[in-house]
mmCIF file of C-alpha atoms and ligand atoms in Angstrom:
data_model
loop_
_atom_site.group_PDB
_atom_site.id
_atom_site.type_symbol
_atom_site.label_atom_id
_atom_site.label_comp_id
_atom_site.label_asym_id
_atom_site.label_seq_id
_atom_site.Cartn_x
_atom_site.Cartn_y
_atom_site.Cartn_z
ATOM 1 C CA UNK A 138 -59.060 -16.008 -19.909
ATOM 2 C CA UNK A 139 -56.415 -17.440 -22.252
ATOM 3 C CA UNK A 140 -56.617 -14.197 -24.205
ATOM 4 C CA UNK A 141 -55.975 -12.029 -21.023
ATOM 5 C CA UNK A 142 -53.099 -14.260 -19.979
ATOM 6 C CA UNK A 143 -51.632 -13.908 -23.492
ATOM 7 C CA UNK A 144 -51.936 -10.041 -23.534
ATOM 8 C CA UNK A 145 -50.391 -9.930 -20.022
ATOM 9 C CA UNK A 146 -47.619 -12.054 -21.320
ATOM 10 C CA UNK A 147 -46.991 -9.927 -24.289
ATOM 11 C CA UNK A 148 -47.086 -6.741 -22.269
ATOM 12 C CA UNK A 149 -44.656 -8.396 -19.685
ATOM 13 C CA UNK A 150 -42.362 -9.427 -22.432
ATOM 14 C CA UNK A 151 -42.365 -6.186 -24.312
ATOM 15 C CA UNK A 152 -41.597 -4.160 -21.217
ATOM 16 C CA UNK A 153 -38.653 -6.562 -20.563
ATOM 17 C CA UNK A 154 -37.421 -6.200 -24.219
ATOM 18 C CA UNK A 155 -38.187 -2.497 -24.650
ATOM 19 C CA UNK A 156 -36.286 -0.344 -22.195
ATOM 20 C CA UNK A 157 -37.989 2.657 -23.567
ATOM 21 C CA UNK A 158 -41.225 1.633 -21.679
ATOM 22 C CA UNK A 159 -41.501 3.499 -18.435
ATOM 23 C CA UNK A 160 -43.620 2.332 -15.730
ATOM 24 C CA UNK A 161 -44.610 4.687 -12.863
ATOM 25 C CA UNK A 162 -44.352 1.859 -10.437
ATOM 26 C CA UNK A 163 -40.820 0.807 -10.965
ATOM 27 C CA UNK A 164 -37.375 2.118 -11.055
ATOM 28 C CA UNK A 165 -34.187 0.638 -12.507
ATOM 29 C CA UNK A 166 -31.142 0.971 -10.393
ATOM 30 C CA UNK A 167 -27.497 0.249 -11.384
ATOM 31 C CA UNK A 168 -25.590 -0.219 -8.171
ATOM 32 C CA UNK A 169 -21.869 -0.648 -7.507
ATOM 33 C CA UNK A 170 -23.039 -1.693 -4.000
ATOM 34 C CA UNK A 171 -23.402 -5.391 -3.835
ATOM 35 C CA UNK A 172 -26.887 -6.960 -3.352
ATOM 36 C CA UNK A 173 -26.479 -7.826 0.283
ATOM 37 C CA UNK A 174 -25.653 -4.205 1.082
ATOM 38 C CA UNK A 175 -28.603 -2.624 -0.611
ATOM 39 C CA UNK A 176 -31.522 -5.045 -1.175
ATOM 40 C CA UNK A 177 -32.884 -4.986 2.228
ATOM 41 C CA UNK A 178 -33.388 -1.207 2.228
ATOM 42 C CA UNK A 179 -34.790 -1.379 -1.403
ATOM 43 C CA UNK A 180 -37.418 -3.935 -0.172
ATOM 44 C CA UNK A 181 -38.389 -1.416 2.588
ATOM 45 C CA UNK A 182 -38.822 1.245 0.031
ATOM 46 C CA UNK A 183 -40.977 -1.005 -2.130
ATOM 47 C CA UNK A 184 -43.104 -1.952 0.944
ATOM 48 C CA UNK A 185 -43.634 1.796 1.799
ATOM 49 C CA UNK A 186 -44.220 3.178 -1.755
ATOM 50 C CA UNK A 187 -45.319 0.283 -3.838
ATOM 51 C CA UNK A 188 -42.462 1.156 -6.257
ATOM 52 C CA UNK A 189 -40.589 -1.975 -7.469
ATOM 53 C CA UNK A 190 -36.818 -1.558 -7.729
ATOM 54 C CA UNK A 191 -35.017 -3.565 -10.461
ATOM 55 C CA UNK A 192 -31.593 -3.916 -9.191
ATOM 56 C CA UNK A 193 -28.428 -4.469 -11.415
ATOM 57 C CA UNK A 194 -25.177 -4.704 -9.599
ATOM 58 C CA UNK A 195 -21.703 -4.613 -10.923
ATOM 59 C CA UNK A 196 -18.233 -3.162 -10.336
ATOM 60 C CA UNK A 197 -18.077 0.620 -10.110
ATOM 61 C CA UNK A 198 -16.046 1.290 -13.194
ATOM 62 C CA UNK A 199 -17.884 -1.446 -15.148
ATOM 63 C CA UNK A 200 -21.166 0.170 -14.465
ATOM 64 C CA UNK A 201 -19.928 3.561 -15.617
ATOM 65 C CA UNK A 202 -18.693 1.938 -18.910
ATOM 66 C CA UNK A 203 -22.024 0.062 -19.276
ATOM 67 C CA UNK A 204 -23.930 3.397 -18.829
ATOM 68 C CA UNK A 205 -21.668 5.051 -21.374
ATOM 69 C CA UNK A 206 -22.019 2.311 -24.027
ATOM 70 C CA UNK A 207 -25.850 2.073 -23.571
ATOM 71 C CA UNK A 208 -26.220 5.771 -23.912
ATOM 72 C CA UNK A 209 -29.808 6.940 -24.333
ATOM 73 C CA UNK A 210 -30.953 3.313 -24.424
ATOM 74 C CA UNK A 211 -29.944 2.466 -20.898
ATOM 75 C CA UNK A 212 -32.726 1.167 -18.790
ATOM 76 C CA UNK A 213 -31.062 2.610 -15.687
ATOM 77 C CA UNK A 214 -32.797 5.435 -13.875
ATOM 78 C CA UNK A 215 -30.302 5.688 -11.119
ATOM 79 C CA UNK A 216 -26.483 5.221 -10.895
ATOM 80 C CA UNK A 217 -25.473 4.335 -7.337
ATOM 81 C CA UNK A 218 -21.727 4.314 -6.990
ATOM 82 C CA UNK A 219 -18.725 5.056 -4.780
ATOM 83 C CA UNK A 220 -16.394 7.973 -4.585
ATOM 84 C CA UNK A 221 -17.109 11.590 -5.510
ATOM 85 C CA UNK A 222 -14.367 11.338 -8.137
ATOM 86 C CA UNK A 223 -16.507 8.692 -9.943
ATOM 87 C CA UNK A 224 -19.726 10.567 -9.449
ATOM 88 C CA UNK A 225 -18.078 13.419 -11.027
ATOM 89 C CA UNK A 226 -16.819 11.385 -13.902
ATOM 90 C CA UNK A 227 -20.287 10.252 -14.644
ATOM 91 C CA UNK A 228 -21.570 13.889 -14.554
ATOM 92 C CA UNK A 229 -18.735 15.034 -16.771
ATOM 93 C CA UNK A 230 -19.504 12.191 -19.323
ATOM 94 C CA UNK A 231 -23.125 13.385 -19.573
ATOM 95 C CA UNK A 232 -24.493 10.309 -17.931
ATOM 96 C CA UNK A 233 -26.337 12.087 -15.191
ATOM 97 C CA UNK A 234 -28.986 14.727 -15.135
ATOM 98 C CA UNK A 235 -29.543 17.509 -12.472
ATOM 99 C CA UNK A 236 -32.529 17.363 -10.213
ATOM 100 C CA UNK A 237 -33.724 19.369 -7.338
ATOM 101 C CA UNK A 238 -35.382 17.929 -4.169
ATOM 102 C CA UNK A 239 -36.322 19.832 -0.944
ATOM 103 C CA UNK A 240 -36.164 16.613 0.964
ATOM 104 C CA UNK A 241 -32.599 15.947 -0.138
ATOM 105 C CA UNK A 242 -31.543 19.555 0.506
ATOM 106 C CA UNK A 243 -32.797 19.317 3.891
ATOM 107 C CA UNK A 244 -31.437 15.888 4.736
ATOM 108 C CA UNK A 245 -27.906 15.925 2.912
ATOM 109 C CA UNK A 246 -25.413 18.626 4.034
ATOM 110 C CA UNK A 247 -24.362 20.776 1.222
ATOM 111 C CA UNK A 248 -20.739 19.755 1.083
ATOM 112 C CA UNK A 249 -21.921 16.152 0.333
ATOM 113 C CA UNK A 250 -23.968 17.105 -2.721
ATOM 114 C CA UNK A 251 -22.988 18.244 -6.238
ATOM 115 C CA UNK A 252 -23.445 22.045 -6.310
ATOM 116 C CA UNK A 253 -25.272 21.701 -9.556
ATOM 117 C CA UNK A 254 -27.633 18.900 -8.377
ATOM 118 C CA UNK A 255 -26.161 16.064 -10.403
ATOM 119 C CA UNK A 256 -25.470 13.741 -7.481
ATOM 120 C CA UNK A 257 -26.017 13.269 -3.915
ATOM 121 C CA UNK A 258 -23.749 11.609 -1.266
ATOM 122 C CA UNK A 259 -25.625 9.010 0.712
ATOM 123 C CA UNK A 260 -22.832 7.574 3.004
ATOM 124 C CA UNK A 261 -19.575 8.884 4.138
ATOM 125 C CA UNK A 262 -16.418 6.795 4.050
ATOM 126 C CA UNK A 263 -13.185 7.749 5.834
ATOM 127 C CA UNK A 264 -9.665 7.046 4.797
ATOM 128 C CA UNK A 265 -7.539 7.495 7.746
ATOM 129 C CA UNK A 266 -4.133 6.074 8.749
ATOM 130 C CA UNK A 267 -4.058 2.623 10.166
ATOM 131 C CA UNK A 268 -1.109 1.230 12.284
ATOM 132 C CA UNK A 269 0.118 -2.001 13.585
ATOM 133 C CA UNK A 270 -0.694 -1.565 17.378
ATOM 134 C CA UNK A 271 2.506 -3.411 18.557
ATOM 135 C CA UNK A 272 4.926 -1.596 16.376
ATOM 136 C CA UNK A 273 3.694 1.907 16.151
ATOM 137 C CA UNK A 274 3.183 4.388 19.094
ATOM 138 C CA UNK A 275 0.048 6.434 17.877
ATOM 139 C CA UNK A 276 1.554 9.482 19.572
ATOM 140 C CA UNK A 277 4.288 9.527 16.764
ATOM 141 C CA UNK A 278 1.385 10.018 14.224
ATOM 142 C CA UNK A 279 -0.102 13.192 13.220
ATOM 143 C CA UNK A 280 -1.071 13.847 9.657
ATOM 144 C CA UNK A 281 -1.007 12.716 6.076
ATOM 145 C CA UNK A 282 1.697 15.250 5.507
ATOM 146 C CA UNK A 283 3.832 13.688 8.203
ATOM 147 C CA UNK A 284 3.878 10.352 6.283
ATOM 148 C CA UNK A 285 6.204 11.985 3.991
ATOM 149 C CA UNK A 286 8.854 12.228 6.684
ATOM 150 C CA UNK A 287 12.046 10.037 6.091
ATOM 151 C CA UNK A 288 11.522 8.168 9.415
ATOM 152 C CA UNK A 289 8.692 6.170 7.772
ATOM 153 C CA UNK A 290 10.924 4.918 5.105
ATOM 154 C CA UNK A 291 9.931 1.443 4.045
ATOM 155 C CA UNK A 292 7.049 1.574 6.510
ATOM 156 C CA UNK A 293 3.977 2.481 4.494
ATOM 157 C CA UNK A 294 1.615 0.339 2.362
ATOM 158 C CA UNK A 295 -1.181 1.742 0.287
ATOM 159 C CA UNK A 296 -2.794 0.825 -3.060
ATOM 160 C CA UNK A 297 -1.955 2.155 -6.483
ATOM 161 C CA UNK A 298 -2.724 5.446 -8.065
ATOM 162 C CA UNK A 299 -5.127 3.689 -10.556
ATOM 163 C CA UNK A 300 -7.697 3.415 -7.749
ATOM 164 C CA UNK A 301 -9.851 6.587 -7.309
ATOM 165 C CA UNK A 302 -9.659 6.298 -3.424
ATOM 166 C CA UNK A 303 -6.106 7.579 -3.413
ATOM 167 C CA UNK A 304 -6.717 9.923 -6.268
ATOM 168 C CA UNK A 305 -9.391 11.533 -4.174
ATOM 169 C CA UNK A 306 -7.022 11.675 -1.185
ATOM 170 C CA UNK A 307 -4.529 13.542 -3.477
ATOM 171 C CA UNK A 308 -7.250 15.761 -4.848
ATOM 172 C CA UNK A 309 -8.117 16.865 -1.201
ATOM 173 C CA UNK A 310 -4.455 17.341 -0.366
ATOM 174 C CA UNK A 311 -4.230 19.647 -3.429
ATOM 175 C CA UNK A 312 -7.239 21.626 -2.112
ATOM 176 C CA UNK A 313 -5.510 21.978 1.221
ATOM 177 C CA UNK A 314 -1.781 22.530 0.308
ATOM 178 C CA UNK A 315 -1.665 23.399 -3.369
ATOM 179 C CA UNK A 316 -0.316 21.456 -6.275
ATOM 180 C CA UNK A 317 3.472 21.893 -5.798
ATOM 181 C CA UNK A 318 3.504 20.909 -2.275
ATOM 182 C CA UNK A 319 1.314 18.002 -2.782
ATOM 183 C CA UNK A 320 3.601 16.664 -5.576
ATOM 184 C CA UNK A 321 6.514 17.035 -3.247
ATOM 185 C CA UNK A 322 4.520 15.208 -0.594
ATOM 186 C CA UNK A 323 3.600 12.445 -2.952
ATOM 187 C CA UNK A 324 7.134 11.909 -4.083
ATOM 188 C CA UNK A 325 8.299 11.576 -0.516
ATOM 189 C CA UNK A 326 5.417 9.311 0.393
ATOM 190 C CA UNK A 327 6.348 7.023 -2.529
ATOM 191 C CA UNK A 328 9.881 6.889 -1.204
ATOM 192 C CA UNK A 329 8.439 5.657 2.092
ATOM 193 C CA UNK A 330 6.470 2.819 0.514
ATOM 194 C CA UNK A 331 7.320 -0.637 1.736
ATOM 195 C CA UNK A 332 6.695 -2.212 -1.619
ATOM 196 C CA UNK A 333 5.368 -1.271 -4.955
ATOM 197 C CA UNK A 334 1.617 -0.790 -4.681
ATOM 198 C CA UNK A 335 -0.493 -3.823 -5.369
ATOM 199 C CA UNK A 336 -3.938 -5.102 -4.287
ATOM 200 C CA UNK A 337 -6.841 -3.417 -2.670
ATOM 201 C CA UNK A 338 -7.265 -1.870 0.833
ATOM 202 C CA UNK A 339 -7.634 -5.342 2.521
ATOM 203 C CA UNK A 340 -4.546 -6.396 0.972
ATOM 204 C CA UNK A 341 -2.696 -3.470 2.531
ATOM 205 C CA UNK A 342 -3.994 -4.267 5.964
ATOM 206 C CA UNK A 343 -3.056 -7.912 5.545
ATOM 207 C CA UNK A 344 0.457 -6.827 4.446
ATOM 208 C CA UNK A 345 0.790 -4.744 7.571
ATOM 209 C CA UNK A 346 -0.397 -7.547 9.844
ATOM 210 C CA UNK A 347 2.123 -9.898 8.161
ATOM 211 C CA UNK A 348 4.978 -7.548 9.027
ATOM 212 C CA UNK A 349 5.613 -5.963 5.528
ATOM 213 C CA UNK A 350 4.727 -2.529 6.657
ATOM 214 C CA UNK A 351 3.640 -0.599 9.833
ATOM 215 C CA UNK A 352 1.259 2.022 8.408
ATOM 216 C CA UNK A 353 -1.603 1.754 5.909
ATOM 217 C CA UNK A 354 -3.776 4.239 4.286
ATOM 218 C CA UNK A 355 -7.128 2.538 3.841
ATOM 219 C CA UNK A 356 -10.912 3.002 4.156
ATOM 220 C CA UNK A 357 -12.302 1.989 7.487
ATOM 221 C CA UNK A 358 -15.035 -0.156 6.097
ATOM 222 C CA UNK A 359 -12.557 -2.593 4.928
ATOM 223 C CA UNK A 360 -11.144 -2.928 8.384
ATOM 224 C CA UNK A 361 -14.676 -3.213 9.850
ATOM 225 C CA UNK A 362 -15.496 -5.873 7.112
ATOM 226 C CA UNK A 363 -12.425 -7.920 8.085
ATOM 227 C CA UNK A 364 -13.128 -7.798 11.710
ATOM 228 C CA UNK A 365 -16.571 -9.412 11.072
ATOM 229 C CA UNK A 366 -15.395 -11.719 8.372
ATOM 230 C CA UNK A 367 -16.135 -15.421 8.448
ATOM 231 C CA UNK A 368 -12.420 -16.168 7.512
ATOM 232 C CA UNK A 369 -10.467 -16.298 10.716
ATOM 233 C CA UNK A 370 -7.340 -15.179 8.830
ATOM 234 C CA UNK A 371 -9.031 -11.869 7.824
ATOM 235 C CA UNK A 372 -10.291 -11.327 11.395
ATOM 236 C CA UNK A 373 -6.744 -12.079 12.851
ATOM 237 C CA UNK A 374 -5.107 -9.649 10.442
ATOM 238 C CA UNK A 375 -7.558 -6.904 11.243
ATOM 239 C CA UNK A 376 -7.278 -7.509 15.122
ATOM 240 C CA UNK A 377 -3.677 -6.240 15.170
ATOM 241 C CA UNK A 378 -4.532 -2.931 13.377
ATOM 242 C CA UNK A 379 -5.839 0.218 14.931
ATOM 243 C CA UNK A 380 -7.230 3.403 13.270
ATOM 244 C CA UNK A 381 -5.454 6.881 13.713
ATOM 245 C CA UNK A 382 -7.424 9.851 12.728
ATOM 246 C CA UNK A 383 -4.927 12.247 10.970
ATOM 247 C CA UNK A 384 -5.089 15.952 10.746
ATOM 248 C CA UNK A 385 -7.405 16.490 13.696
ATOM 249 C CA UNK A 386 -5.480 19.615 14.648
ATOM 250 C CA UNK A 387 -6.232 21.248 11.207
ATOM 251 C CA UNK A 388 -8.589 20.392 8.334
ATOM 252 C CA UNK A 389 -9.682 16.805 9.531
ATOM 253 C CA UNK A 390 -9.399 13.379 8.074
ATOM 254 C CA UNK A 391 -10.005 12.755 4.418
ATOM 255 C CA UNK A 392 -13.485 11.466 3.758
ATOM 256 C CA UNK A 393 -15.451 10.596 0.625
ATOM 257 C CA UNK A 394 -18.922 9.377 -0.237
ATOM 258 C CA UNK A 395 -20.828 6.828 -1.823
ATOM 259 C CA UNK A 396 -23.784 8.418 -3.705
ATOM 260 C CA UNK A 397 -26.430 8.387 -6.310
ATOM 261 C CA UNK A 398 -27.421 10.281 -9.466
ATOM 262 C CA UNK A 399 -30.356 10.329 -11.747
ATOM 263 C CA UNK A 400 -29.244 9.121 -15.227
ATOM 264 C CA UNK A 401 -29.584 11.451 -18.219
ATOM 265 C CA UNK A 402 -31.772 8.868 -19.838
ATOM 266 C CA UNK A 403 -34.036 8.204 -16.865
ATOM 267 C CA UNK A 404 -37.527 7.255 -17.755
ATOM 268 C CA UNK A 405 -38.918 6.707 -14.234
ATOM 269 C CA UNK A 406 -37.891 10.112 -13.046
ATOM 270 C CA UNK A 407 -40.381 10.616 -10.202
ATOM 271 C CA UNK A 408 -39.868 7.102 -8.803
ATOM 272 C CA UNK A 409 -36.074 7.519 -9.088
ATOM 273 C CA UNK A 410 -36.156 10.822 -7.204
ATOM 274 C CA UNK A 411 -38.459 9.117 -4.623
ATOM 275 C CA UNK A 412 -35.856 6.407 -4.069
ATOM 276 C CA UNK A 413 -32.910 8.764 -3.678
ATOM 277 C CA UNK A 414 -35.083 10.754 -1.262
ATOM 278 C CA UNK A 415 -35.765 7.693 0.702
ATOM 279 C CA UNK A 416 -32.111 6.723 0.862
ATOM 280 C CA UNK A 417 -31.456 10.195 2.476
ATOM 281 C CA UNK A 418 -34.054 9.631 5.227
ATOM 282 C CA UNK A 419 -33.563 8.620 8.772
ATOM 283 C CA UNK A 420 -34.261 4.866 8.614
ATOM 284 C CA UNK A 421 -32.214 4.326 5.384
ATOM 285 C CA UNK A 422 -29.288 6.467 6.618
ATOM 286 C CA UNK A 423 -28.679 4.382 9.633
ATOM 287 C CA UNK A 424 -29.054 1.084 7.958
ATOM 288 C CA UNK A 425 -27.255 2.031 4.655
ATOM 289 C CA UNK A 426 -24.182 3.323 6.405
ATOM 290 C CA UNK A 427 -23.930 0.595 8.970
ATOM 291 C CA UNK A 428 -24.442 -2.302 6.612
ATOM 292 C CA UNK A 429 -21.080 -1.423 4.836
ATOM 293 C CA UNK A 430 -19.203 -0.049 7.987
ATOM 294 C CA UNK A 431 -19.638 3.472 6.641
ATOM 295 C CA UNK A 432 -20.913 6.630 8.305
ATOM 296 C CA UNK A 433 -24.145 8.312 7.694
ATOM 297 C CA UNK A 434 -23.735 11.715 5.686
ATOM 298 C CA UNK A 435 -25.887 13.221 8.354
ATOM 299 C CA UNK A 436 -24.621 13.932 11.943
ATOM 300 C CA UNK A 437 -27.908 13.470 13.541
ATOM 301 C CA UNK A 438 -27.794 9.736 12.847
ATOM 302 C CA UNK A 439 -26.116 7.388 15.391
ATOM 303 C CA UNK A 440 -23.149 5.314 14.164
ATOM 304 C CA UNK A 441 -22.945 1.607 14.597
ATOM 305 C CA UNK A 442 -21.109 -0.485 17.038
ATOM 306 C CA UNK A 443 -18.069 -1.381 15.111
ATOM 307 C CA UNK A 444 -17.313 2.185 14.135
ATOM 308 C CA UNK A 445 -17.879 3.487 17.607
ATOM 309 C CA UNK A 446 -14.831 1.565 18.818
ATOM 310 C CA UNK A 447 -12.631 3.947 16.661
ATOM 311 C CA UNK A 448 -14.119 7.053 18.304
ATOM 312 C CA UNK A 449 -15.342 10.267 16.934
ATOM 313 C CA UNK A 450 -13.186 12.243 14.450
ATOM 314 C CA UNK A 451 -13.133 15.554 12.679
ATOM 315 C CA UNK A 452 -13.816 15.003 8.921
ATOM 316 C CA UNK A 453 -12.234 17.353 6.336
ATOM 317 C CA UNK A 454 -15.363 19.611 5.452
ATOM 318 C CA UNK A 455 -14.135 20.100 2.026
ATOM 319 C CA UNK A 456 -16.838 20.225 -0.711
ATOM 320 C CA UNK A 457 -16.890 16.669 -2.268
ATOM 321 C CA UNK A 458 -17.261 18.150 -5.784
ATOM 322 C CA UNK A 459 -13.696 19.464 -5.364
ATOM 323 C CA UNK A 460 -12.478 15.877 -5.376
ATOM 324 C CA UNK A 461 -13.977 15.425 -8.790
ATOM 325 C CA UNK A 462 -12.761 18.856 -10.110
ATOM 326 C CA UNK A 463 -9.137 18.045 -9.021
ATOM 327 C CA UNK A 464 -9.266 14.367 -10.137
ATOM 328 C CA UNK A 465 -7.450 14.490 -13.466
ATOM 329 C CA UNK A 466 -4.708 16.824 -12.093
ATOM 330 C CA UNK A 467 -4.334 14.481 -9.071
ATOM 331 C CA UNK A 468 -3.840 11.516 -11.379
ATOM 332 C CA UNK A 469 -1.144 13.272 -13.459
ATOM 333 C CA UNK A 470 0.630 14.447 -10.208
ATOM 334 C CA UNK A 471 0.652 10.844 -8.815
ATOM 335 C CA UNK A 472 2.070 9.725 -12.081
ATOM 336 C CA UNK A 473 4.891 12.353 -11.986
ATOM 337 C CA UNK A 474 5.657 11.432 -8.396
ATOM 338 C CA UNK A 475 6.140 7.766 -9.384
ATOM 339 C CA UNK A 476 3.084 6.622 -7.521
ATOM 340 C CA UNK A 477 2.058 3.740 -9.859
HETATM 341 FE FE1 LIG B 614 -14.307 0.234 -1.563
#
């Protein structure tokens, strides 16, 4: 009995120390999504399949760096992260491998998947215009393009160009309007900024609530998160803000995805694909999107209560991979335009 325990101990220890050991019954996940927003659905996956999920959470850019420095020795089988621009970076850096799955092809619309099968979008996030209800008449709003109009001078808050969300917005504008027009737009937009960009999306919303600006470009899940925050200051700021869906007369509002890819070094390939397939399924789609105030990538899934208050909108159907393709150019363009 002692001997069995000893052997079990040794096996347990060696599988901990040796990432080269693969176990058909587990999968190692690097997640930029915090534990509270993913663990419950992973537990459901484990209950259904018997496959254990070892979860490592971290910042999105930090996890990319970690994968890169671990190289072939990474224990990670799946990278779960936010923004098509980042998923594209992971692909370009050779950190992911292509895989095919009929389930995923059936579940996830084509424009939310990498055309070469390197990553899959699992939730959709919208980046509309938000406005201070008491200071802006929404009938005066129309499109992202219109935010360049001089009448918005000193009225707009958004975060810096170092964040991938605005890079992806600019990448989408480039796809719609071309590079030259987008650069002109970015220059005029920067001219309309109320202050030099600083902080994240929540900080822009708070600045607007505090009277520093009237309009904000931000992802809706931040507003949703603030509305349900335990901190009354967050709730009070969010309560004076409304969502305006831009570009409803043309291409639609800019959207992005959070998604997952199979790592190039994945040792638990089948289990990893099974997990990504599970996350594309009905049950996971509903919970996973709603948990973070995001939208399902499938339009046959009902959206949650908080999101319903902002109504339906037309999303830009642009292929998400274009956001990645245009990313480097978008960043240079923003730099030239003085968007720091
Ligand atoms: Fe975010």
